Coordinates of C-alpha atoms and ligand atoms in Angstrom, one line a residue:
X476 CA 22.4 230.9 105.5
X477 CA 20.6 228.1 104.0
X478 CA 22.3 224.9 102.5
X479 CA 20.1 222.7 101.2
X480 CA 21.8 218.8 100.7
X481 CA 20.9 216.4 98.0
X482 CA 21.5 213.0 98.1
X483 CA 21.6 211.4 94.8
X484 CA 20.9 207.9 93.6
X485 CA 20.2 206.5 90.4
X486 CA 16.2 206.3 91.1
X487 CA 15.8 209.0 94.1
X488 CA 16.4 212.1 95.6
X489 CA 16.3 213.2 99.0
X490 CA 16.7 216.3 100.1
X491 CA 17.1 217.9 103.8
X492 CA 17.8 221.8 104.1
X493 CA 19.5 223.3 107.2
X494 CA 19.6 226.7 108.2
X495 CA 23.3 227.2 108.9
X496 CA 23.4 230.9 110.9
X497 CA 25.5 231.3 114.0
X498 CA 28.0 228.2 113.3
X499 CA 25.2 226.0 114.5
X500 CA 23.5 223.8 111.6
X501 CA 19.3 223.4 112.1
X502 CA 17.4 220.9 110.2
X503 CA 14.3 223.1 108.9
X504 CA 12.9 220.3 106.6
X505 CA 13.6 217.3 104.6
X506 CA 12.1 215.1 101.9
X507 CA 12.2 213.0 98.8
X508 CA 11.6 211.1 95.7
X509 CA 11.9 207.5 95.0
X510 CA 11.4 205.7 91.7
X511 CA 12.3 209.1 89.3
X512 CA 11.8 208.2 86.2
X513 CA 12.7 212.7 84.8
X514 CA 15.9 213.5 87.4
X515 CA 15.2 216.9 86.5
X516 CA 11.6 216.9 87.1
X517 CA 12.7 215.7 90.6
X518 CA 15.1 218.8 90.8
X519 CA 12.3 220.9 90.2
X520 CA 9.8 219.3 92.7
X521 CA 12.2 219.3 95.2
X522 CA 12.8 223.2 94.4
X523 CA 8.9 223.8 94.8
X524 CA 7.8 222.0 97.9
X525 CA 11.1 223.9 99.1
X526 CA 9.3 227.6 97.9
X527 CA 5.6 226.1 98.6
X528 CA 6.1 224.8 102.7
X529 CA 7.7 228.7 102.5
X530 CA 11.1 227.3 103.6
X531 CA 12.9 229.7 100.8
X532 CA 11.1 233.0 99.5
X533 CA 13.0 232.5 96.3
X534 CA 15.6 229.7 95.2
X535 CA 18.3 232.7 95.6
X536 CA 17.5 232.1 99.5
X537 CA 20.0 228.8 98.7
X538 CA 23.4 229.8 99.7
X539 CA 24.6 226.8 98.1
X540 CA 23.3 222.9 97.7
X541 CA 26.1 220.4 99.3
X542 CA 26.5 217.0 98.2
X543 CA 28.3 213.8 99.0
X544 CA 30.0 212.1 96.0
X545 CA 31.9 209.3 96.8
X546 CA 35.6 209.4 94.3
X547 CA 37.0 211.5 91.6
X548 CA 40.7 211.2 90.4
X549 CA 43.2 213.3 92.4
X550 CA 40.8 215.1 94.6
X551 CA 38.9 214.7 98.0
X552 CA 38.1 217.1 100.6
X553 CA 35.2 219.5 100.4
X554 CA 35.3 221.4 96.4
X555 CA 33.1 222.9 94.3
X556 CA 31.6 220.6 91.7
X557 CA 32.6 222.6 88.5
X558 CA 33.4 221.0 85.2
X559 CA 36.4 219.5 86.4
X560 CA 35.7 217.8 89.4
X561 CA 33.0 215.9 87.6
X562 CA 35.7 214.9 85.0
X563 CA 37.4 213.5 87.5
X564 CA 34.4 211.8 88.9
X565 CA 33.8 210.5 85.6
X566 CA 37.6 209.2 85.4
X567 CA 36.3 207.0 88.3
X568 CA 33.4 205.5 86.4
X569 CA 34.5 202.1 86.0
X570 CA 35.8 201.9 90.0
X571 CA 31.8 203.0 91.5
X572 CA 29.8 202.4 88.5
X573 CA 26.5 202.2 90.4
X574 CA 27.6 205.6 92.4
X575 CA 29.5 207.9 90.2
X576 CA 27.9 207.9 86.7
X577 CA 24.5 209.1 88.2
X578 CA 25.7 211.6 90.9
X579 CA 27.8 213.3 87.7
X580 CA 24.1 213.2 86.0
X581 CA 22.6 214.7 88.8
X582 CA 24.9 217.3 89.4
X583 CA 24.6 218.2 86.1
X584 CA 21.1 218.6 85.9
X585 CA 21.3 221.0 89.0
X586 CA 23.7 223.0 87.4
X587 CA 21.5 223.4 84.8
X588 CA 18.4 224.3 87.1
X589 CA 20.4 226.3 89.2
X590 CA 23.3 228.2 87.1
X591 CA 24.5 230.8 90.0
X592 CA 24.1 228.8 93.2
X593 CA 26.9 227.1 94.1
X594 CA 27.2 223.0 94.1
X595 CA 29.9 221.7 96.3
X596 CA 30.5 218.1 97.5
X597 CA 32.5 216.7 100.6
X598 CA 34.2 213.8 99.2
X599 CA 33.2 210.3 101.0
X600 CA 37.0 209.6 101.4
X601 CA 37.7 212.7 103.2
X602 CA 37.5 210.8 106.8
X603 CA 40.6 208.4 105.9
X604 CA 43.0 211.1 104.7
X605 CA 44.5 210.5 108.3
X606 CA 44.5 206.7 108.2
X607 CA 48.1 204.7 108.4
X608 CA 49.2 204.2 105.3
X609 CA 49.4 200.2 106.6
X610 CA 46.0 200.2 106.8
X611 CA 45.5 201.7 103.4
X612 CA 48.2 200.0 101.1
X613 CA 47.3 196.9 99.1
X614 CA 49.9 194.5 98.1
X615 CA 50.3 195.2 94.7
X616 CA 53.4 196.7 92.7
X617 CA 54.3 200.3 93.0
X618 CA 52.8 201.4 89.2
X619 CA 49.4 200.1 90.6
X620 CA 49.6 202.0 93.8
X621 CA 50.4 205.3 91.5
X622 CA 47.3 204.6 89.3
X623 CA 45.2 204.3 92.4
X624 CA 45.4 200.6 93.4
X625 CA 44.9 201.1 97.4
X626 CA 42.3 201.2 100.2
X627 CA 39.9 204.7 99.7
X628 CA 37.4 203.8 102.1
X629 CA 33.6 205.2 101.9
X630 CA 30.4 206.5 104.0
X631 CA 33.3 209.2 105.2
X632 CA 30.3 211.7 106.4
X633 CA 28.0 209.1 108.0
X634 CA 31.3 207.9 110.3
X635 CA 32.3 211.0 110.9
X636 CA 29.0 212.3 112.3
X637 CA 29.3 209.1 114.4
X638 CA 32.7 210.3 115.6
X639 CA 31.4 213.5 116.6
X640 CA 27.6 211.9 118.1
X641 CA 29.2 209.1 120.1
X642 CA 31.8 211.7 121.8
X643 CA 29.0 214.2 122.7
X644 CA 26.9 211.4 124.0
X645 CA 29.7 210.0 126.3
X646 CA 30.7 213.3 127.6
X647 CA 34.1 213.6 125.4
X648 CA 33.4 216.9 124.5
X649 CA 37.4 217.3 123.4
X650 CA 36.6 214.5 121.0
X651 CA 33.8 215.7 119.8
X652 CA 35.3 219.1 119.0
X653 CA 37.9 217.8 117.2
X654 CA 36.1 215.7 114.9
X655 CA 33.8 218.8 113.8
X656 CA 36.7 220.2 113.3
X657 CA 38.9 217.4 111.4
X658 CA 38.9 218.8 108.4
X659 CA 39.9 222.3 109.4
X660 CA 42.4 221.4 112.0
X661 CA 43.7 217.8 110.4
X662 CA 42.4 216.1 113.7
X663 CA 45.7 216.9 115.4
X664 CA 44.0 219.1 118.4
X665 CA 44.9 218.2 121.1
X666 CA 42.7 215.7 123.4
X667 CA 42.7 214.5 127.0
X668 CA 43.4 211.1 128.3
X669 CA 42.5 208.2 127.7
X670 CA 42.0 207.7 124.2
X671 CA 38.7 207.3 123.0
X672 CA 37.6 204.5 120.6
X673 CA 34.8 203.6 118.6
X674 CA 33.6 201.2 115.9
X675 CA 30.9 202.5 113.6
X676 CA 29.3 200.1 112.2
X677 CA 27.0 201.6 108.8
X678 CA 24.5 198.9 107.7
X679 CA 22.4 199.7 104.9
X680 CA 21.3 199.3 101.3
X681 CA 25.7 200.0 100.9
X682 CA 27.5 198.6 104.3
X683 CA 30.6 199.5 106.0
X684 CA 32.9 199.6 109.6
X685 CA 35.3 202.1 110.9
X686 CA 37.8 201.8 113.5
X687 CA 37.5 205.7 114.6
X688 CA 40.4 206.8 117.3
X689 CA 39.8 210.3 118.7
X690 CA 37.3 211.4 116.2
X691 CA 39.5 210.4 113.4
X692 CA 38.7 207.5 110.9
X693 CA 41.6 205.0 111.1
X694 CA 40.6 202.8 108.5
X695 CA 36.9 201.0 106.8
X696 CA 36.2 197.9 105.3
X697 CA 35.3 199.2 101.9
X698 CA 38.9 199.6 100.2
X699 CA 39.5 201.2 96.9
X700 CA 35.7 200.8 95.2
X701 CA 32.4 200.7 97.3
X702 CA 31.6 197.6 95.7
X703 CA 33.8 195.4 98.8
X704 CA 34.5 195.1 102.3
X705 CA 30.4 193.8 103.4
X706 CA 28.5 192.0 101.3
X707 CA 26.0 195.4 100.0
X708 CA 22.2 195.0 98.5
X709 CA 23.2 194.2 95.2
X710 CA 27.1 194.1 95.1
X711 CA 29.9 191.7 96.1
X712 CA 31.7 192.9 99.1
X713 CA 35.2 191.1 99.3
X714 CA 36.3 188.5 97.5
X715 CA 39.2 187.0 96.0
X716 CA 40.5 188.9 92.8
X717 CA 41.8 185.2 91.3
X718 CA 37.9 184.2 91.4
X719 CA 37.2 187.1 88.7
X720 CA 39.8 185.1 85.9
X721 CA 38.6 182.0 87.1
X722 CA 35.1 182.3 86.7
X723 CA 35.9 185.1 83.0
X724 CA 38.1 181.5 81.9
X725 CA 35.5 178.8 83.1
X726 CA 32.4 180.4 81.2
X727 CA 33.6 182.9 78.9
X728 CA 32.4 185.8 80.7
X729 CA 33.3 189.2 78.8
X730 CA 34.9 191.4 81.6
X731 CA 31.9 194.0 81.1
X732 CA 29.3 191.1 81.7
X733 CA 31.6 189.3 85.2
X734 CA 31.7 193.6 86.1
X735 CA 28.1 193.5 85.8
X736 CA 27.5 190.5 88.1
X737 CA 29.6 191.5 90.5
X738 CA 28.0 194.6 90.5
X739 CA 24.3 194.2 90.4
X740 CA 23.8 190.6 90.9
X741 CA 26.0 189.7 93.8
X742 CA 25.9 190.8 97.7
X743 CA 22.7 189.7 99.5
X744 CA 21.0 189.6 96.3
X745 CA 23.0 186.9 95.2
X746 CA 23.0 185.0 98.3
X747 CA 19.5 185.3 99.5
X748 CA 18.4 184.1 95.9
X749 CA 17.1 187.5 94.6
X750 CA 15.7 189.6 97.2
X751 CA 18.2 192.4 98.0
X752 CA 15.8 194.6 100.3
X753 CA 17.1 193.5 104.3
X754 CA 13.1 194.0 105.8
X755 CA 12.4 191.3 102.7
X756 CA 14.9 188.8 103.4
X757 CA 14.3 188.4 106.6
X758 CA 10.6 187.9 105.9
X759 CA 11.5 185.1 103.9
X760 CA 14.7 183.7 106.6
X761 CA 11.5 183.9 109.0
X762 CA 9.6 181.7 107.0
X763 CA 12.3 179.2 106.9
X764 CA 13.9 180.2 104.0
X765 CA 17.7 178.9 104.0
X766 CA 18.9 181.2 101.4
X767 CA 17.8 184.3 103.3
X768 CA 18.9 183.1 106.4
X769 CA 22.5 182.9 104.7
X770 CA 22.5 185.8 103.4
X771 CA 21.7 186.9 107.3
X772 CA 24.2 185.4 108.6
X773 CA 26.9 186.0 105.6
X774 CA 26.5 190.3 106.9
X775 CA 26.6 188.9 110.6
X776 CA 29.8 187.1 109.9
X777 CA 31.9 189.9 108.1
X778 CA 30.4 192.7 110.1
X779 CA 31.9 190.8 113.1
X780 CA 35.1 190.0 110.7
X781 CA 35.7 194.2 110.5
X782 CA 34.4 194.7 114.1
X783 CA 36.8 192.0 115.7
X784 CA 39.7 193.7 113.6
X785 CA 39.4 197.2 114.7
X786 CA 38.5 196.3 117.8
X787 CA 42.5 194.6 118.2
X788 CA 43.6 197.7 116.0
X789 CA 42.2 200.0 118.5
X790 CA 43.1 198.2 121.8
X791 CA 39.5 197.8 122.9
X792 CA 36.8 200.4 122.1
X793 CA 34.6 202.7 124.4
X794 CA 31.8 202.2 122.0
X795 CA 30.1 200.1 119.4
X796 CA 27.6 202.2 117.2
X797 CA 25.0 200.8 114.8
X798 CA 24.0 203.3 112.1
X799 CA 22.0 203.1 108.6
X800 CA 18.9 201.8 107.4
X801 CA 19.4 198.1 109.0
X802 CA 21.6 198.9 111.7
X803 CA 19.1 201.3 113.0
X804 CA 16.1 199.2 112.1
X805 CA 16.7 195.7 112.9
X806 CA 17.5 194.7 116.6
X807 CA 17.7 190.9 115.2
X808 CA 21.0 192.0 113.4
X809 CA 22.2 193.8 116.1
X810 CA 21.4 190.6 118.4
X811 CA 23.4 188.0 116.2
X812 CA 26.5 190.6 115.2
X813 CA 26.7 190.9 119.8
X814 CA 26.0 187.4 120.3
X815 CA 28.6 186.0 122.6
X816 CA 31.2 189.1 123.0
X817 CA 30.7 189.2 126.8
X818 CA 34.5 188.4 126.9
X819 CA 34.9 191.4 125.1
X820 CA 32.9 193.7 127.2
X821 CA 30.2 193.7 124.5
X822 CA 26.7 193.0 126.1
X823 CA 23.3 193.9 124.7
X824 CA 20.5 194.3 127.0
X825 CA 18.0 192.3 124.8
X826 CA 15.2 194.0 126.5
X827 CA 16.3 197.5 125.1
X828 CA 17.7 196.3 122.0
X829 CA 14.0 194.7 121.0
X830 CA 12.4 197.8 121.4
X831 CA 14.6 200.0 119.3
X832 CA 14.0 201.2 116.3
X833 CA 15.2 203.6 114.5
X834 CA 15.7 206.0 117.7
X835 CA 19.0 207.3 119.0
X836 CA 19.2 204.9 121.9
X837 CA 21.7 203.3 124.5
X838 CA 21.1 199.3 124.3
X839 CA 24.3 197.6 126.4
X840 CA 23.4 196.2 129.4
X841 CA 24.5 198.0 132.5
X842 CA 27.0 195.4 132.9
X843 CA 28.4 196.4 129.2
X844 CA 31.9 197.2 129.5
X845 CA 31.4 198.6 125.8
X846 CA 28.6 201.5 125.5
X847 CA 26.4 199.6 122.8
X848 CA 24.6 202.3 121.0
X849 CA 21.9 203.5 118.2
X850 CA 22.6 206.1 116.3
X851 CA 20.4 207.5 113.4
X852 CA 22.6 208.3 110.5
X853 CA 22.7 211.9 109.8
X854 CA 25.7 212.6 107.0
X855 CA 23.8 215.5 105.6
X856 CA 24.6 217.4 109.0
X857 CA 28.1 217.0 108.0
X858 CA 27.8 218.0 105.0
X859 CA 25.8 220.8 105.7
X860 CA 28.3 222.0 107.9
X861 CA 31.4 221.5 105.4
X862 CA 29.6 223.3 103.0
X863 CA 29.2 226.2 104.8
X864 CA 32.7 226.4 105.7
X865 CA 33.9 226.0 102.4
X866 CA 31.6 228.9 101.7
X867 CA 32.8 231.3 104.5
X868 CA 36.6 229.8 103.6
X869 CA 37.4 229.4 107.4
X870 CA 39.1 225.8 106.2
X871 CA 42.3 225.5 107.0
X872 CA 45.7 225.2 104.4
X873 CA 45.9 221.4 103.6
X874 CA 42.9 219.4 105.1
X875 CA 39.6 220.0 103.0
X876 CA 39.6 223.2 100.9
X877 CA 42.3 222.6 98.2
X878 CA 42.0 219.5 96.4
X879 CA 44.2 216.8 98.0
X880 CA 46.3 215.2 95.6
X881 CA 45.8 212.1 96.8
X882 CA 47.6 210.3 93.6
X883 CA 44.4 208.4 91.8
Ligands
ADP1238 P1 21.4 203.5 101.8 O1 22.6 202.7 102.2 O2 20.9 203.2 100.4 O3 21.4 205.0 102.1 P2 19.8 203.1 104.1 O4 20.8 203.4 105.1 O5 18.6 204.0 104.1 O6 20.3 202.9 102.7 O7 19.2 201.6 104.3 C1 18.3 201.1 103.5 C2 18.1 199.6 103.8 O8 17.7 199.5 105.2 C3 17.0 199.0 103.1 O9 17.5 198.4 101.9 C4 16.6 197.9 104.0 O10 17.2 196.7 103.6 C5 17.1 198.3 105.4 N1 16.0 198.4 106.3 C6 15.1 199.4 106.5 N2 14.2 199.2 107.5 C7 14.6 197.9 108.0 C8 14.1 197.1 109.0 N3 13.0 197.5 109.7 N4 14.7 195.9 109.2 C9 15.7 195.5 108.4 N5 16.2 196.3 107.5 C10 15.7 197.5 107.2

């Protein structure tokens, strides 16, 4: 059976297509388009190298294509993208304007291209569906809570193939069975002493940290729109909400224009004085550039913030896991966010860490109470997988295949 995923931005398209026979999920190829001016010329290039490497004989070959949309009103879980679902996404507009309006877009346009193939999407809020509500809740009155005023949290399927990765790689195989399986079996199989805990940390062009206890996601820093938690490329990260009337009633900013700075011209952008790429900001910190080298040290500080609180939430953790474009990429970042944790366990071996890039890779010390470890991002696998189940319907009552009301 092959699944092709699509990842979707506003200006690209990547692609990777697995074969999925044999409840085993193989990577046969991958690629992509950046800059895309015709989304659905992209569609159909992507559809042709597919039939011209020979990976499909015919675009029926596509069982399905899978996809990762981030939040749609009163579903999550792993459903078909039909005409509702992407009302709902649409509902959620205003909440991930630089995420939903163009993955309703793109979906679109493959439903177009591809009439009879099925489009499904695993929501990126299916990994906290087993979070404490504590962790979730925002102080605000109950009538804001029932529109959908609480914590979602985001990159779901690039934490939970980090649940999954970090198990298998430490030699928790019970863990890492029940995190393939948390959407079938609610993450409630059982698993053997002691617990096992990891922080994932996601660092990319969007950034965010998981506390993740026994494969299951117990909280992240991005809360109800991907726009906080980390400062991102382009958008804020957390601040306070009084700042947004103070700054709308110092300057007479309309509420469309202070949603538009928060969520284009803020994050790293903002701070490192316009560049928002991380490889170009830390040219310019390397040149002595002050600006970049806060906007270094701003993501250093609150990716240490989130670490240091699910690292008390979790009563320690057996691993710390850097995934994502500059997690992956930069061992400088990875340097400053371990700088001085030795107290905590946390020790890099600055040897290993310099030379890593971008490889799956161990790079604690040996005297690293904390396993200190690389991991390239891999979401699509998850989705891949989800996909197929919801195709052969082995899911479960509750967990992923019916929409979860989960009261946005
Ligand atoms: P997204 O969150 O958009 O999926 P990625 O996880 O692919 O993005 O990360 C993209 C980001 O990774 C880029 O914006 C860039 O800032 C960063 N990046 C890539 N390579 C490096 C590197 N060598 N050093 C620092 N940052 C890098």
């Amino acid at each position: 059976m092959k699944i092709l995923v699509a990842n979707l931005g506003s200006t690209s398209l990547k692609y990777r297509l697995f074969d999925c026979g044999n409840g085993q999920e193989r990577l046969l190829t991958r690629g992509g388009f950046e800059r895309v001016a015709d989304y659905a010329q992209a569609i159909d290039s992507c559809l042709r190298q597919l039939l011209e490497g020979g990976w499909i004989q015919s675009e029926k070959d596509l069982a399905a294509v899978g996809f990762k949309p981030i939040l749609a009103r009163g579903i999550t879980g792993c459903v078909p993208l039909d005409q509702k679902v992407l009302a709902a996404m649409e509902a959620c507009n205003q909440i991930a304007p630089a995420h939903n309006p163009p993955y309703v877009n793109g979906v679109r346009l493959f439903a177009q291209r591809m009439p009879s193939t099925p489009l499904v999407g695993l929501f990126e809020t299916a990994f906290y569906q087993w979070a404490p509500e504590t962790a979730m809740r925002y102080a605000v009155p109950e009538a804001w809570y029932q529109q959908g005023v609480r914590r979602w949290g985001y990159h779901g399927a690039s934490h939970k193939y980090i649940a999954e990765r970090s198990a298998e790689l430490m030699g928790r195989e019970d863990v890492a069975q029940r995190a393939r399986q948390l959407y079938v079996d609610d993450g409630k199989s059982p698993v053997r002493a002691p617990d096992f805990r990891v922080i994932s940390c996601h660092l990319g062009g969007s950034s965010s940290i998981t506390g993740i206890l026994n494969g299951v996601g117990v909280g992240n820093s991005m809360g109800m729109s991907p726009q906080s938690g980390l400062p991102q490329n382009n958008r804020v990260g957390d601040f306070d909400s009084f700042a947004l009337p103070f700054m709308m009633r110092a300057t007479g900013l309309t509420l469309d224009e202070a949603e538009r700075v928060l969520c284009r011209e803020s994050g790293l952008k903002a701070l490192s004085g316009g560049a928002n790429d991380m490889r170009d900001i830390m040219v310019q910190a390397a040149k002595g550039d002050s600006r970049a080298q806060l906007a270094m040290g701003v993501l250093v500080h609150q990716a240490r913030h989130w670490i240091g609180a699910y690292f008390l939430q979790l009563n320690g953790i057996d691993a710390l896991v850097f995934t994502g474009g500059i997690a992956e990429n930069s061992s400088e970042i990875r340097q400053e966010i371990c700088r001085n944790l030795d107290q905590l366990g946390i020790l890099l071996d600055p040897a290993v860490n310099a030379a890593s890039h971008g490889q799956e890779v161990q790079i604690g010390s040996p005297a690293s109470r904390v396993r200190i470890q690389v991991i390239p991002a891999n979401e699509e696998l998850v989705i891949a997988r989800e996909v197929r189940r919801y195709l052969q319907k082995d899911h479960a009552a509750g967990a992923a295949q019916a929409p979860v009301q989960n009261r946005l």
